C-alpha cells in the first residue's frame, strides 16, 4: 500500500479538510502514515491566520525536502504538496521559494486531488508542478467521499468563507466569500456520520452562525438547522464553531434553551473590550452588544460556558483600550479563551496602519490578559470538583489505562478506565482540577447532576 502523510495546521476546518483528503486518496491505494519518511505523498494542510503559523510551514517544508532527498537515495519518489490557506494566499510563490514542492492547492480545490496526483504520476520525470488555487464554480462538497468510519466526535463543515472583512483578518481572502451548504446535504452527511460511529458532531464554519442554507426553496438559519439535526437518533451532542456576535439571532439563542443535545459551551470571539478598537477592527458591534448576547444566552441556558478569541496590540491600541479588554474578561468570566498578539497579514487594512504597537508592549499585554484568562479557566475547572458530569470518551489518555474525554463544557477529562468506555458517554465524578483539565473516576452509581446545576455559579456571575 502507498503511504500518505498529512500534517494539519490551524483550525478545525483544516482538520475536516485533511480527513476528506485522506478519504479521497484512499481509493487510489493510499493509507495514512504518521512518519514522513514512509510517505509517497506528503501534504501540508496550512494556515495563514498569523505570521507564526505561516513561518512554521516553510520550516517544515525544508525538513520534508531532506526526507525527500533521503528517500531518493533509496530509490523512492516523494510528492510534496502544500494545501490550505498559505497555498491559497501564496500560490506560485511557494514553488519559487521551495522548488521541490510538486503541488499547491487551495481549500476550495482539494476535491481535484486525485486528478492532480494522477497527472503528476503520469508526468514522472518531466518535472511538472501543479498550482490550483481557483475558487471553482463547482462545489468541492459535491465531490467528497463519505468515510466508512467516523470518530465518535466528528466535524462537519456547513459554511465556509467570510464576508465580514475584519481589518486584521486574511480569511475573506484565503477562504473566499461566505457560502452555505444546502440543508439536505448537511443532514445526509450528519446521518451518515452517526451511522458510522459519531455521537457528537461539531458544525464548522469560519462564520458558522451566518449559515443560511436552502431547504425546499426556503432559507434556513443555523437555529433552524440545529433543530433538524437534533432529530437524528443517536446524535447525542451537537456543537458549532466559530461564531460572530452579530449573527447570534433570536432563533439561535432560543435553540440553546430548547435543544438538550446542544452543548452548553459556546466559542464567541470578541477580540477586544474597547469600542474604539472594535470599530477599527470593523467588528461591526460594540462591547455592550456582546455582553447583551452573553446575558441572553445565560438567561436561556444558565450553565452555558463561554470561550473567546482576543487580539492584543491591534494597531492603535492604547493602555486604556487594553484595560477595557481586561474589564470585559472580568465581566464575562470565561471558561477558556485563546489570545494572540496582533500579527500583520499581507493585504489586510490593519497591516498598513501607521501606528503599530511595539512588540514588547504586545508581550506585556498578552501576559496580563493570559494571567487573568488562565485564572478564570482554573476557577471554572475547580468549580467541578465533587460534581458528577457526563463525559464522552474519544481517545486514550497520555498514560497506560487512562482515557480522555470531553465534558459538555469542552474540558478535557482524564479518567483511569477500561477501554470499553471508549466511544461512550459515562458519568464521571470529578476529584481534581488543573488549569487545563479535570480528572476523576467513573461514577458507578450513575447519579448525574443535571448539567444546569454544574455551573450555576456562572449565572450568579452573569454580567
Ligand atoms: N493577528 C493576530 N490574531 C489574529 N487572528 C486572526 N487574524 C489575526 C491577526 N492578524 C485571531 C483572531 C481570530 C482567531 C482565529 O485568530 O482572534 O478569531
Ligand atoms: Fe476573519 Fe472577522 Fe471573518 Fe472571523 S469574522 S473569519 S475574524 S474576517
Coordinates of C-alpha atoms and ligand atoms in Angstrom, one line a residue:
X1 CA 0.0 0.0 0.0
X2 CA 1.2 3.5 -0.8
X3 CA 1.6 5.9 2.1
X4 CA 0.1 9.4 2.7
X5 CA 1.3 11.8 5.3
X6 CA -0.8 14.8 6.1
X7 CA 0.2 17.5 8.6
X8 CA -2.6 19.8 9.6
X9 CA -2.1 23.3 10.9
X10 CA -4.6 25.8 12.2
X11 CA -8.3 25.5 12.7
X12 CA -10.8 22.6 12.8
X13 CA -11.9 23.4 9.3
X14 CA -8.4 22.3 8.2
X15 CA -8.8 19.1 10.3
X16 CA -12.1 18.4 8.5
X17 CA -10.4 19.1 5.1
X18 CA -7.4 16.8 5.9
X19 CA -9.8 14.0 6.8
X20 CA -11.6 14.5 3.5
X21 CA -8.3 14.5 1.6
X22 CA -7.4 11.1 3.2
X23 CA -10.8 9.7 2.2
X24 CA -10.4 11.0 -1.4
X25 CA -7.0 9.3 -1.8
X26 CA -7.9 6.0 -0.1
X27 CA -9.5 4.6 -3.2
X28 CA -6.2 5.3 -5.0
X29 CA -4.5 3.0 -2.6
X30 CA -3.0 5.5 -0.1
X31 CA -3.1 4.6 3.6
X32 CA -2.2 7.2 6.2
X33 CA 1.2 7.2 7.9
X34 CA 2.4 9.5 10.7
X35 CA 6.0 9.1 9.6
X36 CA 7.1 11.5 6.8
X37 CA 9.9 9.1 5.9
X38 CA 7.4 6.5 4.8
X39 CA 5.3 8.9 2.7
X40 CA 4.9 8.6 -1.0
X41 CA 2.8 11.7 -0.8
X42 CA 3.2 14.3 1.9
X43 CA 0.7 17.1 2.2
X44 CA 1.0 20.1 4.5
X45 CA -2.5 21.5 5.0
X46 CA -1.6 25.0 6.0
X47 CA -2.9 28.0 8.0
X48 CA -2.3 31.6 7.1
X49 CA -4.1 33.3 10.1
X50 CA -0.9 34.5 11.8
X51 CA 2.6 35.0 10.7
X52 CA 3.9 32.3 13.1
X53 CA 1.7 29.6 11.5
X54 CA 3.0 30.6 8.1
X55 CA 6.7 30.5 9.1
X56 CA 6.2 27.1 10.5
X57 CA 5.1 25.8 7.1
X58 CA 8.3 26.9 5.4
X59 CA 10.5 25.4 8.1
X60 CA 8.5 22.1 7.9
X61 CA 8.9 22.2 4.1
X62 CA 12.7 22.4 4.5
X63 CA 12.6 19.3 6.7
X64 CA 10.3 17.5 4.2
X65 CA 12.8 18.2 1.4
X66 CA 15.5 16.5 3.4
X67 CA 13.3 13.4 3.8
X68 CA 12.6 13.5 0.1
X69 CA 16.3 13.5 -0.7
X70 CA 16.9 10.6 1.7
X71 CA 14.1 8.6 0.1
X72 CA 15.5 9.5 -3.3
X73 CA 18.8 7.8 -2.3
X74 CA 16.8 4.7 -1.5
X75 CA 15.2 4.9 -5.0
X76 CA 11.8 6.2 -3.7
X77 CA 9.9 9.2 -5.0
X78 CA 8.1 11.6 -2.8
X79 CA 5.4 14.0 -3.9
X80 CA 5.3 17.1 -1.7
X81 CA 2.1 19.1 -1.7
X82 CA 1.0 22.3 0.1
X83 CA -2.7 22.8 0.6
X84 CA -4.8 25.1 2.7
X85 CA -4.7 28.8 3.3
X86 CA -1.0 29.5 2.8
X87 CA -1.3 27.7 -0.5
X88 CA -4.3 29.9 -1.4
X89 CA -2.5 33.1 -0.4
X90 CA 0.9 32.4 -1.8
X91 CA 0.2 30.2 -4.8
X92 CA 3.1 30.1 -7.3
X93 CA 5.3 31.9 -4.7
X94 CA 5.6 28.7 -2.8
X95 CA 7.1 26.8 -5.7
X96 CA 9.5 29.7 -6.3
X97 CA 10.7 29.6 -2.7
X98 CA 10.6 25.8 -2.4
X99 CA 11.1 24.3 -5.9
X100 CA 10.9 20.8 -4.6
X101 CA 7.2 21.2 -3.9
X102 CA 5.2 19.4 -6.6
X103 CA 1.7 20.6 -6.0
X104 CA 0.0 23.6 -4.5
X105 CA -3.8 23.7 -4.0
X106 CA -6.2 25.9 -2.1
X107 CA -9.0 25.0 0.4
X108 CA -11.6 25.0 -2.4
X109 CA -9.9 22.7 -4.9
X110 CA -8.7 19.7 -2.9
X111 CA -11.5 17.6 -4.4
X112 CA -9.3 17.7 -7.5
X113 CA -6.5 15.9 -5.6
X114 CA -6.9 12.5 -7.2
X115 CA -6.8 14.2 -10.7
X116 CA -3.8 16.3 -9.8
X117 CA -2.0 13.4 -8.4
X118 CA -2.6 11.2 -11.4
X119 CA -1.3 14.0 -13.6
X120 CA 1.9 14.2 -11.6
X121 CA 2.4 10.5 -11.6
X122 CA 1.8 10.3 -15.4
X123 CA 4.4 13.1 -15.9
X124 CA 7.1 11.3 -14.0
X125 CA 10.5 12.7 -14.9
X126 CA 9.0 15.8 -16.6
X127 CA 9.4 17.9 -13.5
X128 CA 5.7 19.0 -13.6
X129 CA 4.4 21.5 -11.0
X130 CA 0.7 21.9 -10.4
X131 CA -0.8 25.0 -8.8
X132 CA -4.6 25.1 -8.4
X133 CA -5.8 28.0 -6.3
X134 CA -9.1 28.6 -8.0
X135 CA -12.4 29.4 -6.4
X136 CA -14.2 26.9 -8.7
X137 CA -17.9 27.2 -9.7
X138 CA -18.4 23.6 -8.7
X139 CA -18.5 22.9 -5.0
X140 CA -15.9 20.6 -3.6
X141 CA -18.6 19.2 -1.3
X142 CA -20.3 17.6 -4.3
X143 CA -17.1 15.6 -4.9
X144 CA -16.2 14.5 -1.4
X145 CA -16.5 10.8 -0.4
X146 CA -18.1 9.9 2.9
X147 CA -15.9 7.9 5.3
X148 CA -16.5 4.3 6.2
X149 CA -15.8 5.1 9.9
X150 CA -16.1 8.2 11.9
X151 CA -14.6 9.3 15.2
X152 CA -17.1 9.3 18.0
X153 CA -16.6 13.1 17.8
X154 CA -16.9 14.3 14.2
X155 CA -16.6 17.6 12.4
X156 CA -19.0 18.7 9.7
X157 CA -18.3 21.8 7.6
X158 CA -21.6 23.6 6.9
X159 CA -20.4 27.0 5.9
X160 CA -17.2 28.4 4.5
X161 CA -15.7 31.8 3.9
X162 CA -16.4 35.2 5.3
X163 CA -17.8 38.5 4.2
X164 CA -17.2 40.4 7.4
X165 CA -13.7 41.7 6.5
X166 CA -12.4 42.3 10.0
X167 CA -9.4 44.6 9.2
X168 CA -6.8 42.2 10.8
X169 CA -8.0 39.0 9.1
X170 CA -6.9 37.2 6.0
X171 CA -9.8 34.7 5.9
X172 CA -12.0 36.5 3.5
X173 CA -9.1 36.4 1.0
X174 CA -8.0 32.8 1.6
X175 CA -11.3 31.1 2.1
X176 CA -13.3 33.4 -0.1
X177 CA -16.8 34.7 0.1
X178 CA -19.3 33.3 2.6
X179 CA -21.2 30.3 1.3
X180 CA -23.5 27.8 3.0
X181 CA -24.1 24.2 2.1
X182 CA -27.7 23.1 1.4
X183 CA -29.6 21.8 4.4
X184 CA -30.2 18.4 2.7
X185 CA -26.5 17.7 2.1
X186 CA -25.7 18.6 5.7
X187 CA -28.5 16.4 7.1
X188 CA -27.4 13.5 4.9
X189 CA -23.7 13.9 6.0
X190 CA -24.7 14.1 9.7
X191 CA -26.9 10.9 9.4
X192 CA -24.1 9.1 7.7
X193 CA -21.6 10.2 10.4
X194 CA -23.9 8.9 13.1
X195 CA -24.4 5.6 11.2
X196 CA -20.6 5.1 11.0
X197 CA -19.9 5.9 14.7
X198 CA -20.3 9.6 15.5
X199 CA -22.1 10.5 18.7
X200 CA -21.0 14.1 18.7
X201 CA -20.9 16.5 15.7
X202 CA -19.3 19.9 15.7
X203 CA -20.6 22.0 12.9
X204 CA -17.9 24.1 11.4
X205 CA -17.7 27.3 9.5
X206 CA -15.5 30.4 9.6
X207 CA -18.7 32.2 10.3
X208 CA -20.8 29.3 11.2
X209 CA -23.7 31.2 12.7
X210 CA -24.0 33.3 9.5
X211 CA -25.3 30.0 8.0
X212 CA -28.1 30.5 5.6
X213 CA -28.7 27.3 3.7
X214 CA -31.5 26.5 1.3
X215 CA -34.2 23.9 2.0
X216 CA -37.1 23.4 -0.5
X217 CA -36.6 26.9 -1.8
X218 CA -36.6 28.4 1.7
X219 CA -33.7 29.8 3.6
X220 CA -32.7 28.2 7.0
X221 CA -30.5 29.9 9.6
X222 CA -28.3 27.9 11.9
X223 CA -31.0 27.8 14.7
X224 CA -33.4 26.0 12.3
X225 CA -30.7 23.6 11.2
X226 CA -29.9 22.7 14.8
X227 CA -33.5 21.6 15.4
X228 CA -33.4 19.3 12.3
X229 CA -30.1 17.8 13.4
X230 CA -31.4 17.2 16.9
X231 CA -34.0 14.8 15.3
X232 CA -31.2 12.4 14.3
X233 CA -31.4 9.5 16.6
X234 CA -28.0 8.5 18.1
X235 CA -26.6 12.0 17.8
X236 CA -26.1 12.9 21.4
X237 CA -24.1 16.0 21.3
X238 CA -24.1 19.0 18.9
X239 CA -21.7 21.9 18.9
X240 CA -20.9 24.7 16.4
X241 CA -17.9 26.9 15.9
X242 CA -16.8 29.7 15.1
X243 CA -19.5 32.3 15.7
X244 CA -19.6 36.0 15.2
X245 CA -21.6 38.0 17.8
X246 CA -23.6 39.8 15.1
X247 CA -25.0 36.6 13.9
X248 CA -26.4 35.3 17.2
X249 CA -30.0 35.7 16.2
X250 CA -33.1 35.0 18.4
X251 CA -33.7 31.6 16.9
X252 CA -30.2 30.5 17.6
X253 CA -30.3 31.8 21.2
X254 CA -33.6 30.0 21.8
X255 CA -32.1 26.8 20.4
X256 CA -29.7 26.8 23.3
X257 CA -32.7 26.6 25.6
X258 CA -34.8 24.1 23.7
X259 CA -32.3 21.6 22.3
X260 CA -30.8 19.4 25.0
X261 CA -28.2 17.9 22.6
X262 CA -26.8 21.4 22.0
X263 CA -23.9 21.5 24.4
X264 CA -23.7 24.4 26.9
X265 CA -20.4 25.8 25.6
X266 CA -20.0 28.5 23.1
X267 CA -16.9 29.9 21.4
X268 CA -17.9 33.5 20.8
X269 CA -14.9 35.6 19.9
X270 CA -15.0 39.3 20.9
X271 CA -11.3 40.2 20.1
X272 CA -11.3 43.4 22.2
X273 CA -13.1 45.0 25.0
X274 CA -12.7 48.5 23.6
X275 CA -15.4 50.0 21.4
X276 CA -12.8 52.2 19.7
X277 CA -10.7 49.1 18.7
X278 CA -13.7 47.1 17.8
X279 CA -14.6 49.8 15.4
X280 CA -11.1 49.9 14.0
X281 CA -11.3 46.2 13.6
X282 CA -14.5 46.5 11.6
X283 CA -16.2 44.1 14.0
X284 CA -19.5 46.0 13.5
X285 CA -20.6 45.7 17.1
X286 CA -19.9 47.3 20.4
X287 CA -18.9 45.8 23.7
X288 CA -22.4 46.3 25.2
X289 CA -23.9 44.4 22.3
X290 CA -21.6 41.4 23.0
X291 CA -22.4 41.5 26.7
X292 CA -26.1 41.6 26.0
X293 CA -25.8 38.4 23.9
X294 CA -23.9 36.7 26.7
X295 CA -26.6 37.7 29.1
X296 CA -29.4 36.5 26.9
X297 CA -27.6 33.1 26.4
X298 CA -27.2 32.8 30.1
X299 CA -30.8 33.6 30.7
X300 CA -31.9 30.7 28.5
X301 CA -29.2 28.3 29.4
X302 CA -27.9 29.3 32.9
X303 CA -25.0 26.8 32.8
X304 CA -23.6 27.9 29.5
X305 CA -19.9 28.5 29.5
X306 CA -18.0 30.8 27.1
X307 CA -14.8 31.0 25.3
X308 CA -13.4 33.7 23.1
X309 CA -10.5 34.9 20.9
X310 CA -8.6 38.0 21.8
X311 CA -6.1 40.1 19.9
X312 CA -3.7 42.3 21.9
X313 CA -1.7 45.1 20.3
X314 CA -4.0 45.8 17.5
X315 CA -2.7 48.9 15.7
X316 CA -3.6 52.0 17.7
X317 CA -4.5 50.0 20.9
X318 CA -3.7 52.2 24.0
X319 CA -3.3 51.2 27.6
X320 CA -6.9 52.4 28.2
X321 CA -8.2 50.1 25.4
X322 CA -6.3 47.2 26.9
X323 CA -7.7 47.9 30.3
X324 CA -11.1 47.7 28.8
X325 CA -10.4 44.3 27.4
X326 CA -9.4 43.1 30.9
X327 CA -12.6 44.6 32.3
X328 CA -14.7 42.8 29.7
X329 CA -12.9 39.5 30.6
X330 CA -13.7 40.1 34.3
X331 CA -17.3 40.7 33.5
X332 CA -17.9 37.7 31.3
X333 CA -15.8 35.2 33.3
X334 CA -14.6 32.8 30.6
X335 CA -14.3 29.1 30.9
X336 CA -11.5 29.2 28.3
X337 CA -10.0 31.5 25.7
X338 CA -7.4 32.0 23.0
X339 CA -5.4 35.2 23.0
X340 CA -2.9 36.3 20.3
X341 CA -0.5 39.2 19.7
X342 CA -1.7 41.1 16.6
X343 CA 0.3 39.9 13.6
X344 CA 0.4 41.8 10.3
X345 CA -1.2 39.9 7.5
X346 CA -0.3 41.0 4.0
X347 CA -3.1 42.6 2.1
X348 CA -5.3 43.4 5.2
X349 CA -6.1 47.0 6.0
X350 CA -4.8 46.9 9.6
X351 CA -1.4 45.7 8.2
X352 CA -0.7 49.2 6.7
X353 CA -2.0 51.1 9.8
X354 CA 0.6 53.7 10.7
X355 CA 0.5 53.0 14.5
X356 CA 1.7 49.5 15.0
X357 CA 2.2 48.6 18.7
X358 CA 5.8 47.7 19.7
X359 CA 6.5 44.0 20.3
X360 CA 7.4 44.4 24.0
X361 CA 4.1 46.2 24.7
X362 CA 2.2 43.4 22.9
X363 CA 4.2 40.8 25.0
X364 CA 3.3 42.5 28.3
X365 CA -0.4 43.0 27.4
X366 CA -0.7 39.4 26.3
X367 CA 0.8 38.2 29.6
X368 CA -1.6 40.4 31.6
X369 CA -4.6 39.1 29.6
X370 CA -3.5 35.5 29.8
X371 CA -2.9 35.7 33.5
X372 CA -6.5 36.7 34.0
X373 CA -7.9 34.2 31.5
X374 CA -5.9 31.3 33.0
X375 CA -7.1 32.2 36.5
X376 CA -10.7 32.1 35.2
X377 CA -10.1 28.8 33.4
X378 CA -8.7 27.3 36.6
X379 CA -11.5 28.6 38.7
X380 CA -14.0 27.2 36.1
X381 CA -12.4 23.8 36.2
X382 CA -12.1 23.8 40.0
X383 CA -15.9 24.5 40.3
X384 CA -16.4 21.0 39.1
X385 CA -14.6 19.2 41.9
X386 CA -17.2 17.0 43.6
X387 CA -19.6 17.1 40.7
X388 CA -20.7 14.3 38.5
X389 CA -20.7 15.1 34.8
X390 CA -21.3 13.2 31.6
X391 CA -18.1 12.7 29.6
X392 CA -17.8 11.5 26.0
X393 CA -14.6 9.4 25.8
X394 CA -13.0 9.8 22.4
X395 CA -9.4 8.7 22.9
X396 CA -6.8 7.1 25.1
X397 CA -5.1 9.3 27.7
X398 CA -1.4 10.0 27.9
X399 CA -0.9 7.2 30.4
X400 CA -1.5 3.5 30.3
X401 CA -5.0 2.6 31.4
X402 CA -6.2 6.2 31.1
X403 CA -8.9 7.5 28.8
X404 CA -9.6 11.1 27.8
X405 CA -12.9 12.6 27.0
X406 CA -14.8 15.9 26.9
X407 CA -17.2 17.3 29.3
X408 CA -20.3 19.2 28.0
X409 CA -18.2 22.3 28.5
X410 CA -15.3 21.1 26.3
X411 CA -13.0 20.5 29.2
X412 CA -10.5 17.7 28.8
X413 CA -11.4 15.0 31.3
X414 CA -8.9 12.2 32.3
X415 CA -10.1 9.0 34.0
X416 CA -8.5 5.7 34.7
X417 CA -10.9 3.4 33.0
X418 CA -11.2 0.4 30.8
X419 CA -11.2 0.7 27.0
X420 CA -14.8 -0.4 26.9
X421 CA -15.8 3.1 27.7
X422 CA -14.1 4.5 24.6
X423 CA -16.7 5.9 22.3
X424 CA -19.3 6.1 25.1
X425 CA -20.6 8.7 27.4
X426 CA -20.1 7.8 31.1
X427 CA -20.7 9.7 34.2
X428 CA -17.6 10.9 36.0
X429 CA -17.1 12.1 39.5
X430 CA -14.5 14.9 39.3
X431 CA -12.0 15.0 42.1
X432 CA -9.2 17.1 40.7
X433 CA -8.8 20.2 38.5
X434 CA -5.9 22.0 36.9
X435 CA -5.8 24.9 34.6
X436 CA -6.0 22.7 31.5
X437 CA -8.1 19.7 32.5
X438 CA -10.1 17.9 35.1
X439 CA -10.0 14.3 36.3
X440 CA -11.9 11.8 38.3
X441 CA -13.4 8.3 38.3
X442 CA -16.3 6.7 36.5
X443 CA -19.3 7.1 38.8
X444 CA -20.9 3.7 39.0
X445 CA -24.0 5.0 40.8
X446 CA -24.9 6.8 37.6
X447 CA -26.5 9.6 39.5
X448 CA -25.9 12.6 37.4
X449 CA -26.5 16.2 38.2
X450 CA -28.4 18.0 35.6
X451 CA -25.9 19.9 33.5
X452 CA -27.9 23.0 34.5
X453 CA -26.6 22.6 38.0
X454 CA -23.0 22.1 37.2
X455 CA -22.0 25.7 36.7
X456 CA -24.8 27.6 38.4
X457 CA -22.1 29.9 39.6
X458 CA -21.9 31.2 36.0
X459 CA -25.4 32.6 36.3
X460 CA -24.7 34.3 39.6
X461 CA -21.7 35.9 37.9
X462 CA -23.8 37.0 35.0
X463 CA -23.0 40.4 33.8
Ligands
LIG1 N1 -3.2 38.7 14.3 C1 -3.5 38.1 15.4 N2 -4.5 37.3 15.6 C2 -5.4 37.1 14.6 N3 -6.5 36.3 14.4 C3 -7.0 36.5 13.2 N4 -6.1 37.3 12.5 C4 -5.2 37.7 13.3 C5 -4.0 38.5 13.2 N5 -3.8 39.2 12.1 C6 -7.1 35.6 15.5 C7 -8.5 36.1 15.9 C8 -9.4 35.1 15.3 C9 -8.5 33.9 15.5 C10 -8.9 32.7 14.7 O1 -7.2 34.3 15.2 O2 -8.6 36.3 17.3 O3 -10.6 35.0 16.0
LIG2 FE1 -11.8 36.8 10.0 FE2 -13.6 38.6 11.0 FE3 -14.4 36.8 9.2 FE4 -13.8 35.9 11.6 S1 -15.4 37.3 11.1 S2 -13.1 35.0 9.7 S3 -12.1 37.3 12.2 S4 -12.9 38.5 8.9

